[in-house]
Coordinates of N, CA and C in Angstrom, one line a residue:
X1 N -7.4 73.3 30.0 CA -7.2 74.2 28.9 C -6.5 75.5 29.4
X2 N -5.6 75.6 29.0 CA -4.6 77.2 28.9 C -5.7 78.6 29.2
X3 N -5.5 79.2 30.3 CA -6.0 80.9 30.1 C -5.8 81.2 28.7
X4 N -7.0 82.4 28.3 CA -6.5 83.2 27.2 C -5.8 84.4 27.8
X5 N -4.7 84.8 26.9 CA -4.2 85.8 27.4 C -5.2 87.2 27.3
X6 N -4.8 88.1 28.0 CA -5.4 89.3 27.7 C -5.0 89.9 26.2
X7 N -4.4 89.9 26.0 CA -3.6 90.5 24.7 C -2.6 89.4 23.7
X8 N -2.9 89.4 22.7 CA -2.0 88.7 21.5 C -1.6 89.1 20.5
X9 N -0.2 89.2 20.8 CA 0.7 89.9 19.3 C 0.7 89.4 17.8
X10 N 1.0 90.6 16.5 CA 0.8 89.7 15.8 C 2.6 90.0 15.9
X11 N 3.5 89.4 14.8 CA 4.6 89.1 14.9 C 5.2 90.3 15.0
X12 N 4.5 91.9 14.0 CA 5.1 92.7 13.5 C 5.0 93.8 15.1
X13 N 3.8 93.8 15.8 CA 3.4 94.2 16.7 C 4.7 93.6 17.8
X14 N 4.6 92.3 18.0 CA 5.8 91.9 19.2 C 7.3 92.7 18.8
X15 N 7.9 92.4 17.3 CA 8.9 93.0 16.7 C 9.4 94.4 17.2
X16 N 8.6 95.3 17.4 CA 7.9 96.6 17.5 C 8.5 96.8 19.0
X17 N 7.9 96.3 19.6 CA 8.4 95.9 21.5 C 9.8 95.6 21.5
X18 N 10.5 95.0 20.3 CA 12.0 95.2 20.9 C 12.7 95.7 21.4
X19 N 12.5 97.0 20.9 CA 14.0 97.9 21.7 C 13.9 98.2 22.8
X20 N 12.2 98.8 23.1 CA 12.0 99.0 24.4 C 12.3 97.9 25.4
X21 N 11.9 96.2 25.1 CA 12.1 95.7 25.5 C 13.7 95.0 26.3
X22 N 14.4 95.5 24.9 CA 16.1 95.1 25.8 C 16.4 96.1 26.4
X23 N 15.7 97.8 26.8 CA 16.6 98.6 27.2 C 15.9 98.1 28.7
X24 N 14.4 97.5 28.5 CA 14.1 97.3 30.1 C 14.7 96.3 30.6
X25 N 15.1 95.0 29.9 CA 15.7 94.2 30.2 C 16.9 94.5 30.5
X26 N 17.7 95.4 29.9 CA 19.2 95.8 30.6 C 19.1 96.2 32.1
X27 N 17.9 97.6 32.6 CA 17.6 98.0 33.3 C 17.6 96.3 34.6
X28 N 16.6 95.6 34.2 CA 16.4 95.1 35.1 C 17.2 94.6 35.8
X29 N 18.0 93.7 34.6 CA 19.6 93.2 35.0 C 20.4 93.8 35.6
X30 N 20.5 95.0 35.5 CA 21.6 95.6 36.2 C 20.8 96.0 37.8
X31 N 19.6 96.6 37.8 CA 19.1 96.8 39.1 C 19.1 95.4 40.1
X32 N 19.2 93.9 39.1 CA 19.1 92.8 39.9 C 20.8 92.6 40.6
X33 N 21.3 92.9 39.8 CA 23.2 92.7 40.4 C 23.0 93.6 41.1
X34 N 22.3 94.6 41.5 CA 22.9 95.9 42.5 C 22.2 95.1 43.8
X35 N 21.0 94.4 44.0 CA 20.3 93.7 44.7 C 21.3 92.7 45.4
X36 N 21.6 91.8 44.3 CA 22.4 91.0 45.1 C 23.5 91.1 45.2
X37 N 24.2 92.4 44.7 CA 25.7 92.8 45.3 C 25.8 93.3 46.8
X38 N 24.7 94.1 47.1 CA 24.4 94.6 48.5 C 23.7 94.1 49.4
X39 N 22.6 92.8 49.1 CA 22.0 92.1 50.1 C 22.5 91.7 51.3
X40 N 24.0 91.4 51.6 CA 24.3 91.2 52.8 C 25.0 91.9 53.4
X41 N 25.3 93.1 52.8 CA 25.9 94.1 53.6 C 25.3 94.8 54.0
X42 N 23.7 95.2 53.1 CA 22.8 96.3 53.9 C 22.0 95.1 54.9
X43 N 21.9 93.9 55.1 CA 21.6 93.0 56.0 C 22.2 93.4 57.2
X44 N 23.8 93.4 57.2 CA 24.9 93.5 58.4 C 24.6 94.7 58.9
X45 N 24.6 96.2 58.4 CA 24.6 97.3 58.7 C 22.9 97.8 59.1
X46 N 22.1 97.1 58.6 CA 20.4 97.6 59.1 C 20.2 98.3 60.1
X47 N 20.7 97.4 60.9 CA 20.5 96.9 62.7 C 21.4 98.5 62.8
X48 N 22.4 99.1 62.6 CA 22.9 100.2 62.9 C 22.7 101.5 62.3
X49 N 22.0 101.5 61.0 CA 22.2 102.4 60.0 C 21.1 102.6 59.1
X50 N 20.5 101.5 59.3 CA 19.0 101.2 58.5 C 19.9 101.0 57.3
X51 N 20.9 100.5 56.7 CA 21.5 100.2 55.7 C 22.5 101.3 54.7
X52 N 22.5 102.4 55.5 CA 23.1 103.7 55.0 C 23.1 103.9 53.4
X53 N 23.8 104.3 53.1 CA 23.9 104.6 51.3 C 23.8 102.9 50.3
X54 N 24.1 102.2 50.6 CA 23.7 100.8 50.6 C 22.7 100.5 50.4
X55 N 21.8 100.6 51.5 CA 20.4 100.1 51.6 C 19.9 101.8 50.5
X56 N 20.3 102.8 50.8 CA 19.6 103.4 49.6 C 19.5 102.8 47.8
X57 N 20.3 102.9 48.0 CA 21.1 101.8 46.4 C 20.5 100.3 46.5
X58 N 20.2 100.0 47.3 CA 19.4 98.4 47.2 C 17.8 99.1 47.0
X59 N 17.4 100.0 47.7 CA 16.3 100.0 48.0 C 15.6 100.7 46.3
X60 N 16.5 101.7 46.0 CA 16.4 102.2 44.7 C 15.9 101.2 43.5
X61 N 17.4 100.5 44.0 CA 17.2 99.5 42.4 C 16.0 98.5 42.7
X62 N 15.6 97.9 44.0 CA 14.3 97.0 44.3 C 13.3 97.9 43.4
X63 N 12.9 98.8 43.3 CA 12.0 100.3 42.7 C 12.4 100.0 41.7
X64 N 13.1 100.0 40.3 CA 13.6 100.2 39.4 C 13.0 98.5 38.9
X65 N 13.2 97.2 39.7 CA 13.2 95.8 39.0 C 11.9 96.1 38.9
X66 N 11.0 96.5 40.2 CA 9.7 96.2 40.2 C 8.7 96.9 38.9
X67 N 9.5 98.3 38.6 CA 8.5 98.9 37.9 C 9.1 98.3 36.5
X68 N 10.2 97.8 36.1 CA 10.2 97.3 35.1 C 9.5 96.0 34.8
X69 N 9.8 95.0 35.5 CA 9.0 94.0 35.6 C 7.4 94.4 35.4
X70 N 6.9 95.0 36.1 CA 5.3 95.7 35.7 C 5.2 96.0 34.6
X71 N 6.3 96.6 34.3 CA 5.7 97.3 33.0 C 5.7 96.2 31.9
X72 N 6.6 95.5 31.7 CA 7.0 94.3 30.9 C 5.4 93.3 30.8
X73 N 5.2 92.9 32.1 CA 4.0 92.3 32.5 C 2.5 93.0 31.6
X74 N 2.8 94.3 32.2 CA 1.5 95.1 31.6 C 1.1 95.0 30.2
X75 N 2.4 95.0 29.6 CA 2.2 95.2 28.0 C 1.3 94.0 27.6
X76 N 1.6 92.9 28.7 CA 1.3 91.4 27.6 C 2.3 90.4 27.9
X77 N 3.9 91.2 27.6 CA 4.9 90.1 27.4 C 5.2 89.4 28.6
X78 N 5.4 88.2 28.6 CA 5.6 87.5 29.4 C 7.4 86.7 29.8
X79 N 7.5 87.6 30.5 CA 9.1 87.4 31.3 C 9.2 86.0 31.5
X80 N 10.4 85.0 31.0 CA 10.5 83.9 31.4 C 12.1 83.9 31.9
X81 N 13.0 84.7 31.8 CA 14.1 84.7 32.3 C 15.2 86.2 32.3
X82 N 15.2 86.7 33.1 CA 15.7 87.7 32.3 C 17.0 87.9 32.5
X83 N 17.6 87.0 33.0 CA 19.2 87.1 32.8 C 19.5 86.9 31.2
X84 N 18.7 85.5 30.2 CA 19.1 85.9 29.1 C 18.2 86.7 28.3
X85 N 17.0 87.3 28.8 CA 16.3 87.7 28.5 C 15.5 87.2 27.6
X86 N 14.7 85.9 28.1 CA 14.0 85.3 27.2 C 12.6 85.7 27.8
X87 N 11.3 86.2 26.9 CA 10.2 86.2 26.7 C 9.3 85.9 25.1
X88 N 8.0 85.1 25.8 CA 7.0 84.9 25.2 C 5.8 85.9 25.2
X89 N 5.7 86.4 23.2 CA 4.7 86.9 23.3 C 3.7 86.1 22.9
X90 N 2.2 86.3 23.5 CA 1.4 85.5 23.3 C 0.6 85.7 22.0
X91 N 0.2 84.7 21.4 CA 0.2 85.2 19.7 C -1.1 84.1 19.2
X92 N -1.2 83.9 17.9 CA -2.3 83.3 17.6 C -1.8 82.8 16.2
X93 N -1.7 81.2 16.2 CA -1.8 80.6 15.1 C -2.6 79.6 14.1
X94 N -3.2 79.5 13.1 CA -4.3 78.5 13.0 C -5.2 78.3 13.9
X95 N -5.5 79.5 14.3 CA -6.5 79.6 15.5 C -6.3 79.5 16.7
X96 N -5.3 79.3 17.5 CA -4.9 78.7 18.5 C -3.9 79.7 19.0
X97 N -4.3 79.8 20.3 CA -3.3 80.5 21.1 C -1.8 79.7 21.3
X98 N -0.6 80.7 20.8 CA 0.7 79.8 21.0 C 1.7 81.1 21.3
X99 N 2.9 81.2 21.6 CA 4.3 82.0 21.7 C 5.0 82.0 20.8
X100 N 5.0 83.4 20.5 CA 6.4 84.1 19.8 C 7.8 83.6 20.8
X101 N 8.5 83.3 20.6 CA 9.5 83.3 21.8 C 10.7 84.1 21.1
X102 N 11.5 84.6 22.0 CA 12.6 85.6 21.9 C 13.2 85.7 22.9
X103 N 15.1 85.4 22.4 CA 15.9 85.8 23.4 C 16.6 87.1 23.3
X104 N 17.1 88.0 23.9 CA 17.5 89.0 24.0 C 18.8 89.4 23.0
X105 N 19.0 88.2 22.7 CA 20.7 88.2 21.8 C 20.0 87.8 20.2
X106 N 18.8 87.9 20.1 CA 18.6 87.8 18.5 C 18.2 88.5 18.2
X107 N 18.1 89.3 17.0 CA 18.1 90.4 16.4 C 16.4 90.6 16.1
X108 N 15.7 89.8 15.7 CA 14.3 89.6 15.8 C 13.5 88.4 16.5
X109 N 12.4 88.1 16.3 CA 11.9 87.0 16.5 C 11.6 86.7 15.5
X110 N 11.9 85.0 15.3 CA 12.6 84.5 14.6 C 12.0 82.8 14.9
X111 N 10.7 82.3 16.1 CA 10.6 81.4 16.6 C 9.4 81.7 17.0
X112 N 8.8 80.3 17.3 CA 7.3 80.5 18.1 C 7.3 78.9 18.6
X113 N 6.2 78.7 19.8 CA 6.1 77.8 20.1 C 4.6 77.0 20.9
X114 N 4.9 75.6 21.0 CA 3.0 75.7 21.6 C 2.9 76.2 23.1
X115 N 2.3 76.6 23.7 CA 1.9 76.7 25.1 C 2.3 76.0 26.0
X116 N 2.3 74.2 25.7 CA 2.8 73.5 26.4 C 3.9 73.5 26.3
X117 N 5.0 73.7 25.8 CA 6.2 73.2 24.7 C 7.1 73.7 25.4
X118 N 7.2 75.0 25.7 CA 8.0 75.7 26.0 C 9.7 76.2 25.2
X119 N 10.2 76.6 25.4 CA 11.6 77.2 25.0 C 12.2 75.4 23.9
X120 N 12.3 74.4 24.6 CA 12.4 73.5 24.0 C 11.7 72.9 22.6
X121 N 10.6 73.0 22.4 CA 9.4 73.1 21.9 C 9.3 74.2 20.6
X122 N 10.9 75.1 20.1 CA 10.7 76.2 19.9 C 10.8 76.0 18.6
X123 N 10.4 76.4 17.1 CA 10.0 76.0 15.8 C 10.3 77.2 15.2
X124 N 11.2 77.3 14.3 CA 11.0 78.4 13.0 C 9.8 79.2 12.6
X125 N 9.9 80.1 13.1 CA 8.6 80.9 11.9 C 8.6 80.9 10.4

């Protein structure tokens, strides 16, 4: 049997989380391209420079994914991808614990799904 989550949204409550939601998800995205734009060059230069302005800018944006991700985490929502930024909020229907699901490019949530099911599994509200 599935954990209960700590927290379950009702639809208008997750809705509510959007904006904040895509501005963290932009954040993250972009702090993630800064990560793997400079992973191998503050790799090459360490050994000489501790990674100079590079590894500052890697190290920055590592700070930036992590506290985003926490905070995303903290609320409840549950990150399943965030390149297209898809998350489940955890919700309650007919008694039963199930997912709001939402991708980043829809205007609301618009979808929910069972626990098991996942993204595939995903059904009209």
């Amino acid at each position: 049997m599935a954990e209960e989550p700590e927290r379950t949204f009702t639809l208008e409550e997750a809705n509510a989380e959007l904006p904040a939601l895509r501005e963290s998800l932009k954040r993250i995205r972009e702090a993630r391209r800064t990560v793997l734009r400079s992973a191998g060059r503050v790799r090459e230069r360490a050994s000489t420079n501790g990674g100079g302005a590079e590894g500052k800018e890697s190290w920055e944006a590592l700070r930036v994914l992590r506290e985003e991700v926490e905070g995303i985490v903290g609320r409840g929502i549950i990150l399943r991808d965030p390149d297209t930024g898809l998350v489940d909020f955890p919700s309650r229907r007919e008694g039963r614990v199930v997912y709001l699901c939402w991708r980043d490019e829809e205007a609301t949530i618009g979808f929910w799904h069972e626990v098991n099911t996942g993204f595939g599994g995903r059904k009209p509200l």
